[in-house]
Amino acid sequence: RNVTEIVLGKSLRPWWKNLLSRSPITEVIRQCGDIEVRVISTTQGLKGLLPSRQPLLRPGSPLHYLAAAIFVGAAGLTAKLLQWAVELPDPSMLFLTAVLFTAVVGGLLPSIVASVLGLLVYDFFFVQPVYTFTATKPQDVVSLIVYLIVGILTSQLTARIRDQAEAARSREKRTNALYEFSRQIAGAVGLDDLNPVVVQQVAELFAAEVVLLGTDADRLVLRGGHPPSVSLGDAEMAAATWVWRHDEEAGPGTETLPGGEWLYVPLATARGVVGVLGVRTPKSRGVLSIEQRDLLQAVARQAAVAIERCRIDVVLEEKAKTEQIMEASEDGIIVLDPAGVVIHANEVACAILETERSDVVGRRFEALEARHTHYLRLRETVRDFLEHPKQDRERLEISLFLRGRDHSYVLRPTPFHTRDGSPAGLILALQDVTYLRDQERRRENLVATLSHELGTPLTSMRMAVEMLKQRADKLDPEVRQFIDIAHDDVQRLADVSQRFLDLARSRAMTIAVERRPVDLSKVIARVAKLFTIQAGERGIALETSGESAGTIAGDETKLTWALSNLIANAIRYTPHGGRVRVATESKDGAVLVSVADTGPGIPAEQQERIFDRFAQGTGGGEAGAAGLGLAIVRDVVQAHGGRIHLDSAVGKGTRFTLELPRA
C-alpha cells in the first residue's frame, strides 16, 4: 500500500539455479507494475551477521547412517528367515519398515540412504537371479522402481512428521518457559520485587547476562542486572536510549548496531515503551537463533505488561491520594479528560450543581442531565473558554446557600497537559471566595457607615458656615479669612462623603438563593394582597389572572422581593384610574410571570440601563429612593436561572416578564 520504490539486494544464488527457477528479484520485477525497483550490491560485511542458511537436506550424524545400515540388514535377515520358514513371496514391506524406522531416528537423508540400501539388498538376495544385481523379469524391475519411490515418499512423510513433533516439543518447551516466567512475575508486588525476578528468569532462560533499564522522567536508568555486578558504559546506555525512543531492537542480529555486544529489546505496551531489556550471550554461542529471538520478544512483552501493571498500581495509589486531597478542599473541583468526560467531581462541586456524583462522573460535562442554573452557567462559560482559551472574559461567580450560610465561588478553568505537551484535560476549580466577599462586605459597611455618619454633621457645619459668610461684613478681616478656610474644608469633606456614598453604591453584592419547592400562585396572591390597600388609595386597579403557575425550585423570600419591587414600581408610575395586572403562563418548561401597568412607559434611551444599580426612572411617577429595585429583581431572577424581559413604549405602559425554569 502506497509503495513507490523497492530496494533489493543482489542475489547470491548460483547462476545455474536461475535456469531452474526464477530468482526473487526476477519475480519482483515481473509483478512490480508502476513501482520502481532498485537492485544494489550486497554488503559483504553483513554476511557474518546474517543467520546461517539451513540446508534443504540435513546430513545428520554418522550414527544415523550406521543405524540405517543396521535396520536394512535386520530387515534383509528377517526376510530371508521368513522366506525359508513360510515361503514369503514379497519381502518389500519389511524393507519399507526399515526405511520408516530410519526416518524416525535419523531424518530424511539417512532414510533415503536406507531406501537405496534396501533396494540393493532386495535386488541382490530376493530377485531372480539371486546374488546378482540383475533383474530379468519386467515385473521385478517395476517392483524395484515402485519400492524406491514409495520408500523415498514414506521417508519424506515420516521425516516431516518427525520435524513437526520436534517443533511441537519446541513450542511446548517455549510455552512452559513462558508459563513459568508469567507465574514468577505474577507473584511480584511492586517494581522493587518485579525487576530482580525479570532479570533472573531471563538470565536462566538464555544462559546470558541480562540488564533491565526503566524510565525516569526523560532518561533511562539501570533497574536490575544478572549477575548483580553487570554494568553498562556510556555507549551502551546511548544504544539502549535509542531503542527506548524509537521502539526498535538494536544489537547483534539486527539492522541497528549489529556490531555491539548487547541485544536490546524494547519493553513496549499500548501506552508506550516502559523500559529496555538487554541480553549479552557468550561469544562462543554467536547471535540468538530465530526461535530464541521469538522467545525473548515474548518474554519482553510479558515483562512490559507486568511493569505497566505495577506502574498503574502506583498511579492508582497517587490518584487515590489526589482524590482525598480534592475531597478535603473547600473549593469545588471538577476534572475533565480531553474528550470532555468528567473524571472526578468532589463533594463541594456536586453540591454546587445540586446533583449526585454518580450522575456526573463518567459522563460528558456538556451532556449532563442537570438543569440547575449553576450548571447551565458553568456549561456556557466552559464552552466559551474552550472555543477562545486566550480571550479575556469576565469571571463567573456563583452564590448559593450551603452549610448554613451564603457562599461565593469563582470559576477558574485551568487546562493541564501531559509530559510531551499534548492536552490531558481541563480542571474546573470553583474557588471559595466567601471569606474575601465577607471582607469586602465589611469594608462596604464601613464605607456606608462613614458616608452616613458624615452626612448629618457636615450638613449642619455647612449651614453654620453659610450663615457666618452672610454676616462676614460685620466681622474682622482675620475672622472672615478663617470663615473662608472653614468653608473650603467643609466643601472638601462633603466631596469625600459623596465619594464614600458612590463607592458604597458601586460595590453591591450578588444574591444567593436557598432552593425549595415554591408554589408561585400562592406567592403572587400574598404579594398582591399586600399592595391592595396602597393601590386602592391611589385609585389603581390591581388584578391577578392567568393559569396556575405551579411549583418551581426557588427561594420564596427572594421571589417575594422581586414581585414586590415590580408591583411597587408599577403602582408608583401608574396614574390615578390606571391598572396593574399580574399574570402567569406556562411555556416550554418555564413559568412566565408578567407585571403590566398602564403608566407612561419607559423611553427607549432609558430601557438599556433600566436594570443598572441606582438607575432612576424619569417617567411621570415618583422616583425611587435609591434606584436598586429593578437591579434586585434582575439579580433574584438570574440567581434562579431565569431571565427578565422588558416590553415598554412611551404612552402605552410597561410590562416586565419573569421567565423562571420549572422544577
XYZ file of C-alpha atoms in Angstrom, residues 208-572:
365
model
C 23.238 -14.995 29.345
C 23.927 -11.723 31.126
C 20.819 -9.561 31.442
C 20.134 -5.917 32.306
C 16.790 -4.199 32.834
C 16.523 -0.446 32.291
C 13.499 1.588 33.357
C 12.312 5.109 32.648
C 12.913 8.019 34.985
C 11.433 11.243 33.595
C 13.209 11.712 30.235
C 16.042 9.200 30.669
C 16.814 5.526 31.266
C 18.257 4.176 34.499
C 19.528 0.709 35.395
C 16.845 -1.096 37.430
C 18.471 -4.520 37.732
C 21.063 -6.888 36.313
C 22.210 -10.506 36.412
C 24.823 -11.008 37.647
C 24.376 -8.041 40.025
C 27.835 -6.690 39.162
C 26.965 -6.128 35.484
C 27.098 -2.505 34.295
C 26.760 -0.530 31.077
C 29.100 2.096 29.643
C 28.106 5.365 28.027
C 27.998 3.846 24.539
C 25.747 1.008 25.667
C 23.440 3.415 27.530
C 23.217 5.526 24.378
C 22.234 2.439 22.365
C 19.594 1.482 24.946
C 18.229 5.040 24.912
C 17.922 4.858 21.121
C 15.913 1.641 21.459
C 13.667 3.301 24.055
C 12.980 6.363 21.943
C 12.469 4.519 18.621
C 10.737 1.348 19.915
C 13.052 -0.862 17.809
C 15.521 -3.613 18.602
C 19.260 -2.998 18.337
C 22.342 -5.146 18.668
C 23.678 -8.414 17.198
C 21.394 -9.906 14.568
C 19.515 -6.641 13.943
C 19.899 -3.852 11.408
C 20.864 -1.299 14.089
C 24.258 -1.517 15.825
C 24.867 -5.125 14.675
C 28.453 -4.996 15.929
C 27.512 -4.420 19.568
C 27.742 -6.953 22.353
C 24.277 -6.410 23.835
C 20.960 -7.185 22.167
C 18.390 -4.593 23.337
C 14.643 -5.265 23.168
C 12.099 -2.504 23.949
C 9.500 -3.244 26.630
C 6.537 -1.877 24.718
C 2.901 -1.617 25.843
C -0.183 0.070 24.461
C 0.753 3.190 26.466
C 4.320 3.322 25.127
C 7.763 1.917 25.898
C 8.232 1.427 29.645
C 11.837 0.213 29.553
C 14.534 -1.779 27.736
C 15.740 -5.360 28.251
C 19.373 -6.111 27.356
C 20.843 -9.608 26.768
C 24.513 -10.490 26.183
C 25.261 -14.085 25.190
C 28.764 -15.630 25.240
C 30.724 -15.011 22.034
C 31.146 -18.737 21.518
C 27.376 -19.128 21.006
C 27.040 -16.320 18.475
C 23.764 -14.491 17.896
C 20.434 -15.800 19.140
C 18.510 -18.078 16.795
C 15.149 -17.098 15.372
C 13.353 -19.290 17.942
C 15.319 -17.708 20.781
C 14.603 -14.230 19.446
C 10.883 -15.039 19.346
C 11.042 -16.321 22.918
C 12.932 -13.201 24.031
C 10.329 -10.935 22.420
C 7.504 -12.866 24.104
C 9.254 -12.599 27.470
C 9.799 -8.872 26.883
C 6.105 -8.357 26.177
C 5.093 -10.109 29.372
C 7.671 -8.163 31.387
C 6.397 -4.904 29.867
C 2.806 -5.728 30.836
C 3.904 -6.590 34.386
C 5.882 -3.352 34.704
C 2.948 -1.362 33.340
C 0.671 -3.076 35.859
C 2.951 -2.107 38.729
C 3.186 1.431 37.416
C -0.601 1.597 37.163
C -0.835 0.455 40.777
C 1.433 3.348 41.743
C -0.625 5.736 39.627
C -3.850 4.491 41.211
C -2.367 4.992 44.664
C -1.338 8.524 43.771
C -4.758 9.097 42.233
C -6.408 7.990 45.470
C -4.277 10.451 47.412
C -5.138 13.215 44.945
C -8.849 12.447 45.243
C -8.607 12.598 49.028
C -6.929 15.998 48.772
C -9.647 17.215 46.401
C -12.372 15.933 48.723
C -10.779 17.773 51.658
C -10.699 21.025 49.685
C -13.223 23.756 50.415
C -13.259 24.545 46.686
C -15.409 22.784 44.127
C -13.228 20.758 41.738
C -14.313 19.056 38.506
C -11.715 17.262 36.350
C -12.402 16.629 32.644
C -10.419 14.439 30.233
C -9.526 15.618 26.675
C -12.909 14.364 25.410
C -14.787 16.430 27.996
C -15.783 13.437 30.151
C -15.909 14.075 33.909
C -13.140 12.081 35.619
C -13.739 13.358 39.129
C -16.032 15.774 40.930
C -15.648 16.394 44.648
C -18.473 16.802 47.157
C -18.479 20.607 47.029
C -18.780 20.598 43.219
C -21.715 18.181 43.380
C -23.388 20.404 45.985
C -22.959 23.435 43.728
C -24.513 21.553 40.786
C -27.126 20.045 43.144
C -26.618 16.551 41.729
C -25.252 13.185 42.765
C -21.678 12.183 41.939
C -22.895 9.026 40.177
C -24.854 11.250 37.761
C -21.724 13.252 36.882
C -18.628 11.028 36.814
C -18.136 9.139 33.553
C -20.366 11.457 31.502
C -19.551 14.321 29.181
C -19.795 17.617 31.046
C -21.806 19.218 28.244
C -24.363 16.396 28.284
C -25.164 16.150 31.992
C -28.816 15.744 32.913
C -28.596 18.547 35.485
C -30.686 21.618 34.669
C -29.702 23.758 37.617
C -28.834 27.349 36.797
C -25.329 26.925 38.208
C -24.663 24.055 35.797
C -26.129 25.951 32.846
C -23.932 28.980 33.574
C -20.873 26.757 34.061
C -21.529 24.934 30.808
C -21.764 28.138 28.803
C -18.605 29.545 30.394
C -16.616 26.332 29.806
C -17.814 26.150 26.216
C -16.726 29.738 25.624
C -13.376 29.066 27.302
C -12.673 26.029 25.104
C -13.547 27.958 21.954
C -11.478 31.030 22.929
C -8.943 29.941 25.571
C -6.804 33.085 25.337
C -9.625 35.612 25.336
C -10.093 37.826 28.398
C -13.537 37.443 29.901
C -15.493 38.377 32.991
C -15.073 35.829 35.765
C -18.084 33.670 36.532
C -19.174 33.973 40.152
C -21.746 31.682 41.758
C -23.540 32.398 45.016
C -25.550 29.811 46.935
C -26.726 28.869 50.394
C -24.519 25.996 51.596
C -23.690 24.574 55.016
C -25.878 27.028 56.845
C -24.695 30.249 55.213
C -24.231 32.077 51.922
C -21.144 31.074 49.918
C -19.498 32.615 46.875
C -17.464 30.652 44.306
C -15.401 31.933 41.369
C -14.709 29.651 38.379
C -11.061 29.214 37.382
C -10.758 26.845 34.380
C -7.212 25.502 34.052
C -6.086 23.188 31.206
C -3.371 20.655 32.015
C -1.025 18.740 29.689
C 0.984 15.527 29.528
C 4.770 15.415 29.710
C 5.084 15.767 25.923
C 2.835 18.838 25.891
C -0.321 17.272 24.454
C -3.667 18.214 26.086
C -4.589 15.960 29.011
C -7.810 17.614 30.153
C -9.326 20.565 31.980
C -9.679 21.355 35.686
C -12.723 23.406 36.663
C -11.833 24.905 40.036
C -14.705 26.692 41.786
C -12.664 28.711 44.268
C -14.407 29.547 47.527
C -14.112 33.339 47.855
C -16.648 33.644 50.679
C -14.017 34.963 53.079
C -12.964 37.615 50.567
C -16.565 38.609 49.971
C -17.125 38.865 53.731
C -14.138 41.158 53.968
C -15.451 43.241 51.095
C -18.863 43.384 52.747
C -17.307 44.641 55.983
C -15.408 47.300 54.080
C -18.572 48.296 52.258
C -20.493 48.523 55.538
C -17.707 50.670 56.948
C -17.771 52.935 53.907
C -21.565 53.183 54.035
C -21.442 53.927 57.769
C -18.825 56.638 57.305
C -20.823 58.158 54.476
C -23.992 58.152 56.581
C -22.357 59.410 59.762
C -20.561 62.233 57.955
C -23.675 63.383 56.176
C -25.603 64.942 59.117
C -22.747 66.847 60.850
C -21.447 68.093 57.505
C -24.868 69.463 56.639
C -25.005 71.318 59.979
C -21.459 72.631 59.594
C -22.163 73.789 56.038
C -25.290 75.650 57.154
C -23.380 77.293 60.003
C -20.543 78.382 57.731
C -23.001 79.710 55.167
C -24.729 81.800 57.862
C -21.372 83.148 59.042
C -20.416 84.081 55.488
C -23.665 86.001 55.107
C -22.655 88.123 58.115
C -18.965 88.315 57.216
C -19.099 92.087 56.514
C -19.682 92.711 60.234
C -16.674 90.662 61.305
C -12.957 91.404 61.426
C -10.933 90.626 58.276
C -8.976 87.973 60.154
C -12.195 86.218 61.203
C -13.539 86.398 57.625
C -10.344 84.668 56.474
C -10.897 81.824 58.936
C -14.504 81.505 57.759
C -13.366 81.150 54.134
C -10.913 78.439 55.147
C -13.615 76.636 57.098
C -15.961 76.874 54.116
C -13.351 75.256 51.808
C -12.683 72.485 54.317
C -16.400 71.743 54.681
C -16.732 71.539 50.887
C -13.791 69.132 50.754
C -15.322 66.936 53.460
C -18.652 66.974 51.635
C -16.867 65.828 48.480
C -15.191 62.978 50.410
C -18.560 61.965 51.862
C -20.096 61.857 48.390
C -17.257 59.648 47.153
C -17.842 57.277 50.053
C -21.504 57.099 49.055
C -20.624 56.409 45.397
C -18.210 53.678 46.452
C -20.827 52.048 48.678
C -23.299 52.069 45.813
C -20.840 50.573 43.290
C -19.978 47.546 45.488
C -23.412 45.950 45.707
C -23.291 42.198 46.236
C -24.929 39.345 44.312
C -27.871 37.449 45.770
C -27.710 33.829 46.977
C -30.823 31.659 46.969
C -31.814 28.645 49.040
C -33.865 26.379 46.782
C -37.037 24.711 47.961
C -40.312 23.837 46.197
C -42.284 27.078 45.865
C -45.918 27.453 44.747
C -45.820 30.625 42.644
C -49.587 31.081 42.699
C -49.579 31.431 46.490
C -46.615 33.833 46.376
C -48.387 36.034 43.797
C -51.626 36.039 45.781
C -49.855 37.005 49.015
C -47.859 39.829 47.408
C -50.937 41.196 45.611
C -52.848 41.241 48.904
C -50.080 43.332 50.500
C -50.410 46.031 47.822
C -54.198 46.037 47.516
C -54.718 48.870 50.050
C -51.907 51.005 48.578
C -53.311 50.549 45.059
C -56.814 51.467 46.265
C -55.591 54.661 47.926
C -54.044 55.755 44.599
C -57.127 54.823 42.616
C -55.372 51.972 40.737
C -56.934 48.591 39.991
C -54.639 45.685 40.957
C -55.615 42.448 39.164
C -54.233 38.871 39.054
C -55.099 36.384 36.309
C -53.783 33.524 34.276
C -53.374 29.776 34.714
C -51.982 28.105 37.802
C -48.276 28.835 37.986
C -47.410 25.507 39.586
C -44.262 24.696 41.556
C -40.694 25.779 40.895
C -37.417 25.238 42.780
C -36.548 28.576 44.338
C -36.265 30.858 47.326
C -39.723 32.043 48.388
C -38.378 35.082 50.245
C -36.264 36.294 47.311
C -39.114 35.762 44.844
C -41.343 37.818 47.135
C -38.745 40.623 46.975
C -38.768 40.542 43.179
C -42.558 40.630 42.793
C -42.914 43.292 45.497
C -40.440 45.550 43.710
C -42.165 45.135 40.342
C -45.676 45.784 41.730
C -44.452 48.709 43.843
C -42.803 50.297 40.777
C -45.937 49.706 38.689
C -48.165 51.395 41.300
C -45.702 54.258 41.719
